[in-house]
Amino acid sequence: MAGSAGEIVVDIDVMLARRKMAVGELAERVGITPANLAVLKNGRARAVRFTTLAALCEALDCQPGDLLRYSAD
């Protein structure tokens, strides 16, 4: 495959807005620090544990696909 690979985009901000939830509240519900949540939501994370993804989905009442998407750019 030629060219650069796409990237995974994290849309936590979108779900936070839809749920009218603050970042601090989400971090507390998920059990991670606000700093680590910021790394994830700003797209700087290199990986995410499935347990963290599941906790995010539970706290935001959503599916993984609501939080993550592939961008071919």
PDB file of N, CA and C in Angstrom:
ATOM      1  N   MET A   1       0.837  -1.171   0.000  1.00  0.00           N
ATOM      2  CA  MET A   1       0.000   0.000   0.000  1.00  0.00           C
ATOM      3  C   MET A   1       0.883   1.236   0.000  1.00  0.00           C
ATOM      4  N   ALA A   2       0.723   2.078  -0.970  1.00  0.00           N
ATOM      5  CA  ALA A   2       1.553   3.277  -1.090  1.00  0.00           C
ATOM      6  C   ALA A   2       0.936   4.432  -0.312  1.00  0.00           C
ATOM      7  N   GLY A   3       1.761   5.409   0.024  1.00  0.00           N
ATOM      8  CA  GLY A   3       1.267   6.604   0.708  1.00  0.00           C
ATOM      9  C   GLY A   3       1.181   6.407   2.205  1.00  0.00           C
ATOM     10  N   SER A   4       0.746   7.456   2.878  1.00  0.00           N
ATOM     11  CA  SER A   4       0.648   7.381   4.329  1.00  0.00           C
ATOM     12  C   SER A   4      -0.677   6.761   4.736  1.00  0.00           C
ATOM     13  N   ALA A   5      -0.645   6.130   5.883  1.00  0.00           N
ATOM     14  CA  ALA A   5      -1.853   5.504   6.408  1.00  0.00           C
ATOM     15  C   ALA A   5      -2.770   6.570   6.987  1.00  0.00           C
ATOM     16  N   GLY A   6      -4.040   6.252   7.083  1.00  0.00           N
ATOM     17  CA  GLY A   6      -4.995   7.155   7.703  1.00  0.00           C
ATOM     18  C   GLY A   6      -4.793   7.168   9.203  1.00  0.00           C
ATOM     19  N   GLU A   7      -5.739   7.743   9.888  1.00  0.00           N
ATOM     20  CA  GLU A   7      -5.624   7.825  11.334  1.00  0.00           C
ATOM     21  C   GLU A   7      -6.972   7.557  11.974  1.00  0.00           C
ATOM     22  N   ILE A   8      -6.902   7.187  13.242  1.00  0.00           N
ATOM     23  CA  ILE A   8      -8.110   7.021  14.040  1.00  0.00           C
ATOM     24  C   ILE A   8      -8.393   8.354  14.724  1.00  0.00           C
ATOM     25  N   VAL A   9      -9.606   8.866  14.549  1.00  0.00           N
ATOM     26  CA  VAL A   9     -10.017  10.128  15.149  1.00  0.00           C
ATOM     27  C   VAL A   9     -10.913   9.813  16.344  1.00  0.00           C
ATOM     28  N   VAL A  10     -10.656  10.486  17.459  1.00  0.00           N
ATOM     29  CA  VAL A  10     -11.429  10.277  18.681  1.00  0.00           C
ATOM     30  C   VAL A  10     -12.451  11.401  18.813  1.00  0.00           C
ATOM     31  N   ASP A  11     -13.724  11.031  18.890  1.00  0.00           N
ATOM     32  CA  ASP A  11     -14.812  12.005  18.950  1.00  0.00           C
ATOM     33  C   ASP A  11     -15.450  12.083  20.338  1.00  0.00           C
ATOM     34  N   ILE A  12     -14.639  12.022  21.373  1.00  0.00           N
ATOM     35  CA  ILE A  12     -15.178  12.096  22.730  1.00  0.00           C
ATOM     36  C   ILE A  12     -15.872  13.439  22.956  1.00  0.00           C
ATOM     37  N   ASP A  13     -15.312  14.526  22.409  1.00  0.00           N
ATOM     38  CA  ASP A  13     -15.920  15.848  22.581  1.00  0.00           C
ATOM     39  C   ASP A  13     -17.365  15.877  22.092  1.00  0.00           C
ATOM     40  N   VAL A  14     -17.614  15.200  20.978  1.00  0.00           N
ATOM     41  CA  VAL A  14     -18.964  15.166  20.414  1.00  0.00           C
ATOM     42  C   VAL A  14     -19.926  14.505  21.396  1.00  0.00           C
ATOM     43  N   MET A  15     -19.510  13.362  21.944  1.00  0.00           N
ATOM     44  CA  MET A  15     -20.386  12.648  22.878  1.00  0.00           C
ATOM     45  C   MET A  15     -20.534  13.409  24.186  1.00  0.00           C
ATOM     46  N   LEU A  16     -19.478  14.073  24.647  1.00  0.00           N
ATOM     47  CA  LEU A  16     -19.579  14.894  25.863  1.00  0.00           C
ATOM     48  C   LEU A  16     -20.624  15.994  25.666  1.00  0.00           C
ATOM     49  N   ALA A  17     -20.600  16.629  24.518  1.00  0.00           N
ATOM     50  CA  ALA A  17     -21.561  17.693  24.230  1.00  0.00           C
ATOM     51  C   ALA A  17     -22.981  17.134  24.163  1.00  0.00           C
ATOM     52  N   ARG A  18     -23.143  15.992  23.519  1.00  0.00           N
ATOM     53  CA  ARG A  18     -24.472  15.390  23.401  1.00  0.00           C
ATOM     54  C   ARG A  18     -25.029  15.003  24.761  1.00  0.00           C
ATOM     55  N   ARG A  19     -24.148  14.575  25.661  1.00  0.00           N
ATOM     56  CA  ARG A  19     -24.580  14.131  26.996  1.00  0.00           C
ATOM     57  C   ARG A  19     -24.546  15.267  28.017  1.00  0.00           C
ATOM     58  N   LYS A  20     -24.094  16.455  27.565  1.00  0.00           N
ATOM     59  CA  LYS A  20     -23.971  17.615  28.459  1.00  0.00           C
ATOM     60  C   LYS A  20     -23.179  17.257  29.711  1.00  0.00           C
ATOM     61  N   MET A  21     -22.020  16.629  29.481  1.00  0.00           N
ATOM     62  CA  MET A  21     -21.167  16.156  30.569  1.00  0.00           C
ATOM     63  C   MET A  21     -19.813  16.848  30.501  1.00  0.00           C
ATOM     64  N   ALA A  22     -19.270  17.186  31.647  1.00  0.00           N
ATOM     65  CA  ALA A  22     -17.954  17.821  31.716  1.00  0.00           C
ATOM     66  C   ALA A  22     -16.857  16.756  31.652  1.00  0.00           C
ATOM     67  N   VAL A  23     -15.680  17.167  31.198  1.00  0.00           N
ATOM     68  CA  VAL A  23     -14.542  16.252  31.088  1.00  0.00           C
ATOM     69  C   VAL A  23     -14.205  15.650  32.449  1.00  0.00           C
ATOM     70  N   GLY A  24     -14.209  16.478  33.484  1.00  0.00           N
ATOM     71  CA  GLY A  24     -13.886  15.992  34.828  1.00  0.00           C
ATOM     72  C   GLY A  24     -14.845  14.926  35.308  1.00  0.00           C
ATOM     73  N   GLU A  25     -16.121  15.110  35.016  1.00  0.00           N
ATOM     74  CA  GLU A  25     -17.127  14.116  35.416  1.00  0.00           C
ATOM     75  C   GLU A  25     -16.907  12.804  34.674  1.00  0.00           C
ATOM     76  N   LEU A  26     -16.626  12.892  33.376  1.00  0.00           N
ATOM     77  CA  LEU A  26     -16.377  11.679  32.595  1.00  0.00           C
ATOM     78  C   LEU A  26     -15.144  10.953  33.118  1.00  0.00           C
ATOM     79  N   ALA A  27     -14.071  11.691  33.379  1.00  0.00           N
ATOM     80  CA  ALA A  27     -12.849  11.071  33.891  1.00  0.00           C
ATOM     81  C   ALA A  27     -13.126  10.329  35.199  1.00  0.00           C
ATOM     82  N   GLU A  28     -13.908  10.951  36.061  1.00  0.00           N
ATOM     83  CA  GLU A  28     -14.245  10.319  37.349  1.00  0.00           C
ATOM     84  C   GLU A  28     -15.062   9.057  37.141  1.00  0.00           C
ATOM     85  N   ARG A  29     -16.056   9.115  36.274  1.00  0.00           N
ATOM     86  CA  ARG A  29     -16.905   7.944  36.003  1.00  0.00           C
ATOM     87  C   ARG A  29     -16.114   6.795  35.397  1.00  0.00           C
ATOM     88  N   VAL A  30     -15.143   7.132  34.551  1.00  0.00           N
ATOM     89  CA  VAL A  30     -14.366   6.109  33.849  1.00  0.00           C
ATOM     90  C   VAL A  30     -13.230   5.578  34.724  1.00  0.00           C
ATOM     91  N   GLY A  31     -12.781   6.401  35.670  1.00  0.00           N
ATOM     92  CA  GLY A  31     -11.696   5.977  36.555  1.00  0.00           C
ATOM     93  C   GLY A  31     -10.316   6.276  35.997  1.00  0.00           C
ATOM     94  N   ILE A  32     -10.206   7.335  35.193  1.00  0.00           N
ATOM     95  CA  ILE A  32      -8.896   7.768  34.703  1.00  0.00           C
ATOM     96  C   ILE A  32      -8.712   9.239  35.075  1.00  0.00           C
ATOM     97  N   THR A  33      -7.481   9.698  35.019  1.00  0.00           N
ATOM     98  CA  THR A  33      -7.221  11.089  35.376  1.00  0.00           C
ATOM     99  C   THR A  33      -7.716  12.004  34.253  1.00  0.00           C
ATOM    100  N   PRO A  34      -8.094  13.235  34.609  1.00  0.00           N
ATOM    101  CA  PRO A  34      -8.478  14.189  33.569  1.00  0.00           C
ATOM    102  C   PRO A  34      -7.352  14.398  32.550  1.00  0.00           C
ATOM    103  N   ALA A  35      -6.092  14.340  33.002  1.00  0.00           N
ATOM    104  CA  ALA A  35      -4.956  14.501  32.077  1.00  0.00           C
ATOM    105  C   ALA A  35      -4.920  13.366  31.064  1.00  0.00           C
ATOM    106  N   ASN A  36      -5.125  12.137  31.510  1.00  0.00           N
ATOM    107  CA  ASN A  36      -5.120  11.000  30.581  1.00  0.00           C
ATOM    108  C   ASN A  36      -6.316  11.054  29.641  1.00  0.00           C
ATOM    109  N   LEU A  37      -7.447  11.518  30.141  1.00  0.00           N
ATOM    110  CA  LEU A  37      -8.611  11.673  29.271  1.00  0.00           C
ATOM    111  C   LEU A  37      -8.337  12.740  28.216  1.00  0.00           C
ATOM    112  N   ALA A  38      -7.653  13.807  28.596  1.00  0.00           N
ATOM    113  CA  ALA A  38      -7.312  14.871  27.642  1.00  0.00           C
ATOM    114  C   ALA A  38      -6.396  14.345  26.543  1.00  0.00           C
ATOM    115  N   VAL A  39      -5.431  13.508  26.911  1.00  0.00           N
ATOM    116  CA  VAL A  39      -4.534  12.908  25.916  1.00  0.00           C
ATOM    117  C   VAL A  39      -5.348  12.090  24.914  1.00  0.00           C
ATOM    118  N   LEU A  40      -6.291  11.328  25.418  1.00  0.00           N
ATOM    119  CA  LEU A  40      -7.131  10.500  24.555  1.00  0.00           C
ATOM    120  C   LEU A  40      -8.034  11.360  23.681  1.00  0.00           C
ATOM    121  N   LYS A  41      -8.699  12.319  24.278  1.00  0.00           N
ATOM    122  CA  LYS A  41      -9.681  13.098  23.510  1.00  0.00           C
ATOM    123  C   LYS A  41      -9.033  14.061  22.527  1.00  0.00           C
ATOM    124  N   ASN A  42      -7.793  14.426  22.761  1.00  0.00           N
ATOM    125  CA  ASN A  42      -7.087  15.307  21.826  1.00  0.00           C
ATOM    126  C   ASN A  42      -6.347  14.539  20.735  1.00  0.00           C
ATOM    127  N   GLY A  43      -6.532  13.216  20.715  1.00  0.00           N
ATOM    128  CA  GLY A  43      -5.946  12.403  19.657  1.00  0.00           C
ATOM    129  C   GLY A  43      -4.457  12.142  19.804  1.00  0.00           C
ATOM    130  N   ARG A  44      -3.901  12.354  20.985  1.00  0.00           N
ATOM    131  CA  ARG A  44      -2.463  12.135  21.195  1.00  0.00           C
ATOM    132  C   ARG A  44      -2.151  10.749  21.752  1.00  0.00           C
ATOM    133  N   ALA A  45      -3.169   9.988  22.097  1.00  0.00           N
ATOM    134  CA  ALA A  45      -2.952   8.647  22.638  1.00  0.00           C
ATOM    135  C   ALA A  45      -2.522   7.706  21.519  1.00  0.00           C
ATOM    136  N   ARG A  46      -1.597   6.820  21.824  1.00  0.00           N
ATOM    137  CA  ARG A  46      -1.149   5.836  20.844  1.00  0.00           C
ATOM    138  C   ARG A  46      -1.941   4.545  20.953  1.00  0.00           C
ATOM    139  N   ALA A  47      -2.636   4.366  22.068  1.00  0.00           N
ATOM    140  CA  ALA A  47      -3.408   3.144  22.299  1.00  0.00           C
ATOM    141  C   ALA A  47      -4.486   3.438  23.328  1.00  0.00           C
ATOM    142  N   VAL A  48      -5.496   2.592  23.359  1.00  0.00           N
ATOM    143  CA  VAL A  48      -6.520   2.673  24.397  1.00  0.00           C
ATOM    144  C   VAL A  48      -6.891   1.245  24.791  1.00  0.00           C
ATOM    145  N   ARG A  49      -6.961   1.012  26.074  1.00  0.00           N
ATOM    146  CA  ARG A  49      -7.341  -0.325  26.550  1.00  0.00           C
ATOM    147  C   ARG A  49      -8.823  -0.559  26.273  1.00  0.00           C
ATOM    148  N   PHE A  50      -9.166  -1.795  25.955  1.00  0.00           N
ATOM    149  CA  PHE A  50     -10.571  -2.124  25.732  1.00  0.00           C
ATOM    150  C   PHE A  50     -11.390  -1.860  26.990  1.00  0.00           C
ATOM    151  N   THR A  51     -10.799  -2.076  28.174  1.00  0.00           N
ATOM    152  CA  THR A  51     -11.530  -1.818  29.414  1.00  0.00           C
ATOM    153  C   THR A  51     -11.846  -0.328  29.547  1.00  0.00           C
ATOM    154  N   THR A  52     -10.917   0.539  29.126  1.00  0.00           N
ATOM    155  CA  THR A  52     -11.156   1.982  29.154  1.00  0.00           C
ATOM    156  C   THR A  52     -12.220   2.357  28.132  1.00  0.00           C
ATOM    157  N   LEU A  53     -12.136   1.782  26.941  1.00  0.00           N
ATOM    158  CA  LEU A  53     -13.127   2.046  25.901  1.00  0.00           C
ATOM    159  C   LEU A  53     -14.513   1.605  26.370  1.00  0.00           C
ATOM    160  N   ALA A  54     -14.585   0.437  27.001  1.00  0.00           N
ATOM    161  CA  ALA A  54     -15.865  -0.058  27.515  1.00  0.00           C
ATOM    162  C   ALA A  54     -16.406   0.876  28.597  1.00  0.00           C
ATOM    163  N   ALA A  55     -15.545   1.371  29.469  1.00  0.00           N
ATOM    164  CA  ALA A  55     -15.975   2.286  30.538  1.00  0.00           C
ATOM    165  C   ALA A  55     -16.461   3.608  29.945  1.00  0.00           C
ATOM    166  N   LEU A  56     -15.782   4.095  28.905  1.00  0.00           N
ATOM    167  CA  LEU A  56     -16.226   5.308  28.221  1.00  0.00           C
ATOM    168  C   LEU A  56     -17.612   5.097  27.614  1.00  0.00           C
ATOM    169  N   CYS A  57     -17.800   3.966  26.963  1.00  0.00           N
ATOM    170  CA  CYS A  57     -19.094   3.668  26.342  1.00  0.00           C
ATOM    171  C   CYS A  57     -20.198   3.562  27.392  1.00  0.00           C
ATOM    172  N   GLU A  58     -19.879   2.958  28.521  1.00  0.00           N
ATOM    173  CA  GLU A  58     -20.879   2.836  29.592  1.00  0.00           C
ATOM    174  C   GLU A  58     -21.234   4.221  30.140  1.00  0.00           C
ATOM    175  N   ALA A  59     -20.229   5.031  30.424  1.00  0.00           N
ATOM    176  CA  ALA A  59     -20.457   6.360  31.010  1.00  0.00           C
ATOM    177  C   ALA A  59     -21.204   7.280  30.055  1.00  0.00           C
ATOM    178  N   LEU A  60     -20.936   7.135  28.754  1.00  0.00           N
ATOM    179  CA  LEU A  60     -21.551   8.013  27.753  1.00  0.00           C
ATOM    180  C   LEU A  60     -22.770   7.386  27.081  1.00  0.00           C
ATOM    181  N   ASP A  61     -23.088   6.142  27.473  1.00  0.00           N
ATOM    182  CA  ASP A  61     -24.219   5.413  26.893  1.00  0.00           C
ATOM    183  C   ASP A  61     -24.139   5.432  25.370  1.00  0.00           C
ATOM    184  N   CYS A  62     -23.017   4.891  24.858  1.00  0.00           N
ATOM    185  CA  CYS A  62     -22.798   4.889  23.414  1.00  0.00           C
ATOM    186  C   CYS A  62     -22.052   3.624  22.997  1.00  0.00           C
ATOM    187  N   GLN A  63     -21.785   3.508  21.718  1.00  0.00           N
ATOM    188  CA  GLN A  63     -21.033   2.395  21.152  1.00  0.00           C
ATOM    189  C   GLN A  63     -19.623   2.870  20.813  1.00  0.00           C
ATOM    190  N   PRO A  64     -18.635   1.950  20.711  1.00  0.00           N
ATOM    191  CA  PRO A  64     -17.271   2.355  20.349  1.00  0.00           C
ATOM    192  C   PRO A  64     -17.212   3.187  19.068  1.00  0.00           C
ATOM    193  N   GLY A  65     -18.047   2.860  18.113  1.00  0.00           N
ATOM    194  CA  GLY A  65     -18.064   3.601  16.857  1.00  0.00           C
ATOM    195  C   GLY A  65     -18.537   5.040  16.998  1.00  0.00           C
ATOM    196  N   ASP A  66     -19.185   5.356  18.117  1.00  0.00           N
ATOM    197  CA  ASP A  66     -19.579   6.741  18.384  1.00  0.00           C
ATOM    198  C   ASP A  66     -18.384   7.562  18.856  1.00  0.00           C
ATOM    199  N   LEU A  67     -17.346   6.871  19.345  1.00  0.00           N
ATOM    200  CA  LEU A  67     -16.165   7.542  19.897  1.00  0.00           C
ATOM    201  C   LEU A  67     -14.968   7.529  18.961  1.00  0.00           C
ATOM    202  N   LEU A  68     -14.879   6.500  18.126  1.00  0.00           N
ATOM    203  CA  LEU A  68     -13.709   6.317  17.252  1.00  0.00           C
ATOM    204  C   LEU A  68     -14.154   6.209  15.803  1.00  0.00           C
ATOM    205  N   ARG A  69     -13.394   6.857  14.924  1.00  0.00           N
ATOM    206  CA  ARG A  69     -13.658   6.705  13.480  1.00  0.00           C
ATOM    207  C   ARG A  69     -12.337   6.770  12.731  1.00  0.00           C
ATOM    208  N   TYR A  70     -12.339   6.182  11.558  1.00  0.00           N
ATOM    209  CA  TYR A  70     -11.153   6.152  10.709  1.00  0.00           C
ATOM    210  C   TYR A  70     -11.223   7.283   9.702  1.00  0.00           C
ATOM    211  N   SER A  71     -10.130   8.019   9.577  1.00  0.00           N
ATOM    212  CA  SER A  71     -10.047   9.077   8.579  1.00  0.00           C
ATOM    213  C   SER A  71      -8.885   8.770   7.633  1.00  0.00           C
ATOM    214  N   ALA A  72      -9.161   8.700   6.357  1.00  0.00           N
ATOM    215  CA  ALA A  72      -8.146   8.326   5.370  1.00  0.00           C
ATOM    216  C   ALA A  72      -7.232   9.504   4.991  1.00  0.00           C
ATOM    217  N   ASP A  73      -7.493  10.681   5.528  1.00  0.00           N
ATOM    218  CA  ASP A  73      -6.696  11.874   5.172  1.00  0.00           C
ATOM    219  C   ASP A  73      -5.232  11.658   5.474  1.00  0.00           C
TER     220      ASP A  73
END
